[in-house]
Amino acid sequence: MRAGTAVSGQVVAMCSALGDETRWSILTALGEGDASASALARRLPVTRQAIAKHLAVLHEVGLVDTVKAGREVQYRVIGTELSATARRLDAIGTEWDRRLAALKHVAESL
Amino acid sequence: MRAGTAVSGQVVAMCSALGDETRWSILTALGEGDASASALARRLPVTRQAIAKHLAVLHEVGLVDTVKAGREVQYRVIGTELSATARRLDAIGTEWDRRLAALKHVAESL
DNA sequence: ACCTAGTGCAGCCATAGGGTTGCATGTCGT
DNA sequence: ACGACATGCAACCCTATGGCTGCACTAGGT
């Protein structure tokens, strides 16, 4: 089992989506309850259109889902994808540390 | 216990660092063994200076560590921070899904 | 029917950041 | 001592992208 396996582009996209403060503020806001883009724009210091863009990228990577409620579109946070990539990252990190421990072991056996 | 806790800036920085393909190629390369910036520049299709910049941000978030070996600087991947943030992300994702399940439960009890 | 509120789309601006070249410095081997 | 290689720093270019304004459209409420 090789260590340096090419990381799925999905992981990169997910991390890229999570690498923005505004997006996290949106996610945490949604964590307190479903909301529409306009509703989010009211509680956050950014425009609705900006929020709409962010919601688009969040939806792209599967972090949020849309629920049509009448004329508005409610957004809802989904934890599944996040947890999945988190586990992949954890595995990678563990693998690195495992390799490091092996290196250390070799060094001490000299 | 509230769900929408403000996410640590460390997590955002880490995700931002992981949101770049080139950085991942560097990390996976380092996963196969320690290497200097110049050594990495030889196997990757980017300049040494570009790699140096990436290594700087990776070092910033604690994904790599430096080991001075004579005149060159060897870089080494560290899994600890990655695993730590991965667990935090997993917890957040689980929390979201827990909330979602609760919502569903409420909906069904009507 | 009309007004209001929510959404979508397009265009524009400005900055961040990934990538480059160039040069100066520093260190190892011979 | 000197040449070769590794690093550090600075300046620069260009694209991606976060943010905005503006407009057209649609769907509810009264």
Coordinates of C-alpha atoms (C1' of nucleotides) in Angstrom, one line a residue:
Chain A
M1 CA 0.0 0.0 0.0
R2 CA 1.7 3.2 -1.2
A3 CA 1.6 6.3 0.8
G4 CA 1.8 9.1 -1.8
T5 CA -1.4 8.3 -3.6
A6 CA -2.7 11.1 -5.8
V7 CA -5.3 13.0 -3.8
S8 CA -8.7 13.1 -5.4
G9 CA -9.7 16.4 -6.9
Q10 CA -12.8 16.3 -4.8
V11 CA -10.7 16.7 -1.7
V12 CA -8.9 19.7 -3.1
A13 CA -12.2 21.3 -4.2
M14 CA -13.7 20.7 -0.7
C15 CA -10.6 22.2 1.0
S16 CA -10.7 25.1 -1.4
A17 CA -14.3 25.7 -0.5
L18 CA -13.5 25.6 3.2
G19 CA -10.6 27.9 2.8
D20 CA -12.7 31.1 3.0
E21 CA -13.8 32.9 6.1
T22 CA -17.0 34.2 4.6
R23 CA -18.0 30.7 3.5
W24 CA -17.5 29.5 7.0
S25 CA -19.7 32.3 8.4
I26 CA -22.4 31.2 6.0
L27 CA -21.9 27.6 7.0
T28 CA -22.1 28.4 10.7
A29 CA -25.1 30.5 10.1
L30 CA -26.8 27.7 8.3
G31 CA -25.7 25.4 11.2
E32 CA -28.3 27.3 13.3
G33 CA -31.0 26.6 10.8
D34 CA -31.9 26.5 7.2
A35 CA -32.0 29.9 5.5
S36 CA -32.4 31.5 2.1
A37 CA -29.7 33.7 0.4
S38 CA -31.7 36.8 1.2
A39 CA -32.1 35.8 4.8
L40 CA -28.3 35.2 5.1
A41 CA -27.6 38.5 3.5
R42 CA -29.6 40.2 6.3
R43 CA -27.4 38.7 9.0
L44 CA -24.1 38.8 7.3
P45 CA -22.1 41.9 6.2
V46 CA -22.1 40.9 2.5
T47 CA -24.4 41.2 -0.4
R48 CA -27.0 38.6 -1.3
Q49 CA -25.3 38.1 -4.7
A50 CA -21.9 37.4 -3.0
I51 CA -23.7 35.0 -0.7
A52 CA -25.3 33.4 -3.7
K53 CA -21.9 32.8 -5.3
H54 CA -20.6 31.2 -2.1
L55 CA -23.7 29.0 -1.8
A56 CA -23.1 27.9 -5.4
V57 CA -19.5 26.7 -4.6
L58 CA -20.7 25.1 -1.4
H59 CA -23.4 23.3 -3.3
E60 CA -20.9 22.3 -5.9
V61 CA -18.9 20.3 -3.3
G62 CA -22.0 19.0 -1.6
L63 CA -21.7 21.0 1.6
V64 CA -25.2 22.4 1.3
D65 CA -28.4 21.3 -0.3
T66 CA -31.3 23.3 -1.6
V67 CA -34.9 23.0 -0.5
K68 CA -37.4 25.0 -2.5
A69 CA -39.9 26.5 -0.1
G70 CA -42.5 28.5 -2.1
R71 CA -40.8 31.3 -3.9
E72 CA -37.7 31.2 -1.9
V73 CA -34.8 28.7 -1.9
Q74 CA -33.8 27.4 1.5
Y75 CA -30.3 26.2 2.0
R76 CA -29.3 23.4 4.4
V77 CA -26.0 22.2 5.6
I78 CA -25.1 18.6 4.9
G79 CA -22.4 17.0 7.1
T80 CA -21.9 13.8 5.1
E81 CA -19.4 15.0 2.5
L82 CA -17.5 17.0 5.1
S83 CA -17.1 14.0 7.4
A84 CA -16.1 11.9 4.5
T85 CA -13.3 14.1 3.4
A86 CA -12.3 14.7 7.0
R87 CA -11.8 11.0 7.4
R88 CA -9.7 10.9 4.2
L89 CA -7.6 13.7 5.5
D90 CA -7.2 12.0 8.9
A91 CA -6.0 8.8 7.1
I92 CA -3.5 10.8 5.2
G93 CA -2.2 12.5 8.3
T94 CA -2.0 9.2 10.1
E95 CA -0.1 7.7 7.2
W96 CA 2.4 10.5 7.3
D97 CA 3.0 10.1 11.0
R98 CA 3.3 6.4 10.6
R99 CA 6.0 6.9 7.9
L100 CA 7.7 9.4 10.2
A101 CA 7.7 6.9 13.1
A102 CA 9.2 4.3 10.8
L103 CA 12.0 6.6 9.8
K104 CA 12.7 7.3 13.4
H105 CA 12.9 3.6 14.1
V106 CA 15.3 3.1 11.3
A107 CA 17.5 6.0 12.5
E108 CA 17.6 4.6 16.0
S109 CA 18.6 1.1 14.8
L110 CA 21.9 2.4 13.5
Chain B
M1 CA -23.9 22.8 23.5
R2 CA -24.3 25.1 20.6
A3 CA -23.7 24.0 17.1
G4 CA -22.7 27.1 15.2
T5 CA -19.5 27.8 17.1
A6 CA -17.1 30.1 15.3
V7 CA -14.6 28.1 13.5
S8 CA -11.0 28.7 14.4
G9 CA -8.9 30.6 12.0
Q10 CA -6.4 27.8 12.1
V11 CA -8.9 25.5 10.4
V12 CA -9.6 28.1 7.7
A13 CA -5.8 28.6 7.1
M14 CA -5.3 24.8 7.0
C15 CA -8.1 24.3 4.5
S16 CA -6.8 27.2 2.4
A17 CA -3.4 25.6 2.3
L18 CA -4.9 22.3 1.3
G19 CA -7.0 24.0 -1.4
D20 CA -4.3 24.0 -4.0
E21 CA -3.3 21.2 -6.4
T22 CA 0.3 22.2 -6.6
R23 CA 0.6 22.1 -2.8
W24 CA -0.9 18.6 -2.8
S25 CA 1.6 17.4 -5.4
I26 CA 4.3 18.8 -3.1
L27 CA 2.8 17.1 -0.1
T28 CA 2.5 13.7 -1.8
A29 CA 6.0 14.1 -3.1
L30 CA 7.2 14.7 0.4
G31 CA 5.1 11.7 1.5
E32 CA 7.6 9.5 -0.4
G33 CA 10.5 11.0 1.5
D34 CA 12.0 14.2 2.8
A35 CA 13.3 16.5 0.1
S36 CA 14.7 20.0 -0.4
A37 CA 13.0 22.8 -2.4
S38 CA 15.5 22.3 -5.2
A39 CA 14.9 18.5 -5.2
L40 CA 11.2 19.1 -5.4
A41 CA 11.7 21.6 -8.2
R42 CA 13.4 18.9 -10.2
R43 CA 10.5 16.5 -10.1
L44 CA 7.6 19.0 -10.3
P45 CA 6.7 21.2 -13.2
V46 CA 7.2 24.4 -11.3
T47 CA 10.0 26.7 -10.3
R48 CA 12.0 26.3 -7.1
Q49 CA 10.9 29.7 -6.0
A50 CA 7.2 28.8 -6.5
I51 CA 7.8 25.7 -4.5
A52 CA 9.6 27.7 -1.8
K53 CA 6.5 29.9 -1.5
H54 CA 4.2 26.9 -1.1
L55 CA 6.5 25.3 1.4
A56 CA 6.3 28.5 3.4
V57 CA 2.5 28.4 3.6
L58 CA 2.6 24.7 4.4
H59 CA 5.1 25.4 7.1
E60 CA 3.0 28.2 8.4
V61 CA 0.1 25.9 9.1
G62 CA 2.3 23.1 10.5
L63 CA 1.9 20.6 7.6
V64 CA 5.7 20.4 7.0
D65 CA 8.8 20.9 9.2
T66 CA 12.3 21.9 8.2
V67 CA 15.4 19.9 8.9
K68 CA 18.7 21.6 8.1
A69 CA 21.0 19.1 6.4
G70 CA 24.2 20.8 5.7
R71 CA 23.8 23.5 3.1
E72 CA 20.3 22.4 2.1
V73 CA 17.0 22.5 3.9
Q74 CA 15.1 19.3 3.9
Y75 CA 11.4 19.4 4.3
R76 CA 9.3 16.7 6.0
V77 CA 5.6 16.2 6.1
I78 CA 3.9 16.2 9.5
G79 CA 0.6 14.5 9.9
T80 CA -0.3 15.7 13.4
E81 CA -1.9 19.0 12.5
L82 CA -3.7 17.5 9.5
S83 CA -5.2 14.8 11.6
A84 CA -6.2 17.3 14.3
T85 CA -8.1 19.6 11.9
A86 CA -9.5 16.5 10.2
R87 CA -11.1 15.4 13.4
R88 CA -12.4 18.9 14.0
L89 CA -14.0 18.9 10.6
D90 CA -15.5 15.5 11.2
A91 CA -17.0 16.6 14.4
I92 CA -18.6 19.6 12.7
G93 CA -20.0 17.4 9.9
T94 CA -21.3 14.9 12.4
E95 CA -22.9 17.8 14.3
W96 CA -24.6 19.0 11.2
D97 CA -26.0 15.6 10.4
R98 CA -27.1 15.2 14.0
R99 CA -29.0 18.4 13.7
L100 CA -30.5 17.3 10.4
A101 CA -31.7 14.1 11.9
A102 CA -33.3 16.0 14.8
L103 CA -35.1 18.2 12.3
K104 CA -36.4 15.1 10.4
H105 CA -37.5 13.6 13.7
V106 CA -39.5 16.8 14.5
A107 CA -41.1 16.8 11.1
E108 CA -42.2 13.2 11.4
S109 CA -43.8 13.8 14.8
L110 CA -46.4 16.2 13.3
Chain C
dA1 C1' -54.5 43.6 -10.5
dC2 C1' -50.8 45.4 -8.1
dC3 C1' -47.0 45.8 -5.1
dT4 C1' -43.5 43.6 -2.6
dA5 C1' -39.9 40.4 -1.9
dG6 C1' -36.8 36.7 -3.6
dT7 C1' -34.1 35.0 -7.2
dG8 C1' -31.0 34.7 -11.5
dC9 C1' -27.9 36.6 -14.7
dA10 C1' -24.5 39.8 -16.5
dG11 C1' -20.9 42.9 -16.0
dC12 C1' -17.5 45.4 -13.6
dC13 C1' -13.7 46.4 -10.0
dA14 C1' -9.9 45.4 -7.0
dT15 C1' -7.2 42.5 -4.6
dA16 C1' -4.9 38.0 -3.5
dG17 C1' -2.0 34.8 -4.9
dG18 C1' 0.3 31.4 -8.0
dG19 C1' 4.0 31.6 -11.1
dT20 C1' 8.0 33.6 -13.2
dT21 C1' 12.8 35.9 -13.8
dG22 C1' 16.8 38.0 -11.8
dC23 C1' 20.3 38.8 -8.5
dA24 C1' 22.8 38.4 -4.2
dT25 C1' 24.3 35.3 -0.6
dG26 C1' 26.1 31.2 1.3
dT27 C1' 28.0 26.6 1.7
dC28 C1' 30.1 22.3 0.1
dG29 C1' 33.6 19.7 -2.5
dT30 C1' 37.9 19.6 -4.9
Chain D
dA1 C1' 40.7 29.5 -3.7
dC2 C1' 37.2 28.5 -6.8
dG3 C1' 33.4 26.6 -9.1
dA4 C1' 29.0 24.5 -8.6
dC5 C1' 24.8 24.1 -6.3
dA6 C1' 21.2 25.5 -2.7
dT7 C1' 18.9 29.2 -0.7
dG8 C1' 16.7 34.0 0.1
dC9 C1' 14.8 38.1 -1.4
dA10 C1' 12.5 41.3 -4.5
dA11 C1' 10.1 42.8 -8.4
dC12 C1' 6.9 41.7 -11.7
dC13 C1' 2.9 39.5 -14.5
dC14 C1' -1.5 37.6 -14.9
dT15 C1' -5.4 35.0 -13.7
dA16 C1' -8.8 33.6 -10.3
dT17 C1' -12.0 35.3 -7.4
dG18 C1' -14.4 37.8 -3.7
dG19 C1' -17.1 41.7 -3.7
dC20 C1' -20.2 45.1 -5.8
dT21 C1' -24.2 47.5 -8.8
dG22 C1' -27.8 47.0 -11.9
dC23 C1' -31.5 44.9 -14.3
dA24 C1' -35.0 41.4 -15.6
dC25 C1' -38.0 37.9 -14.0
dT26 C1' -41.0 35.3 -11.0
dA27 C1' -44.0 34.3 -7.3
dG28 C1' -46.9 35.6 -3.0
dG29 C1' -49.9 38.6 -0.3
dT30 C1' -53.6 41.8 -0.2

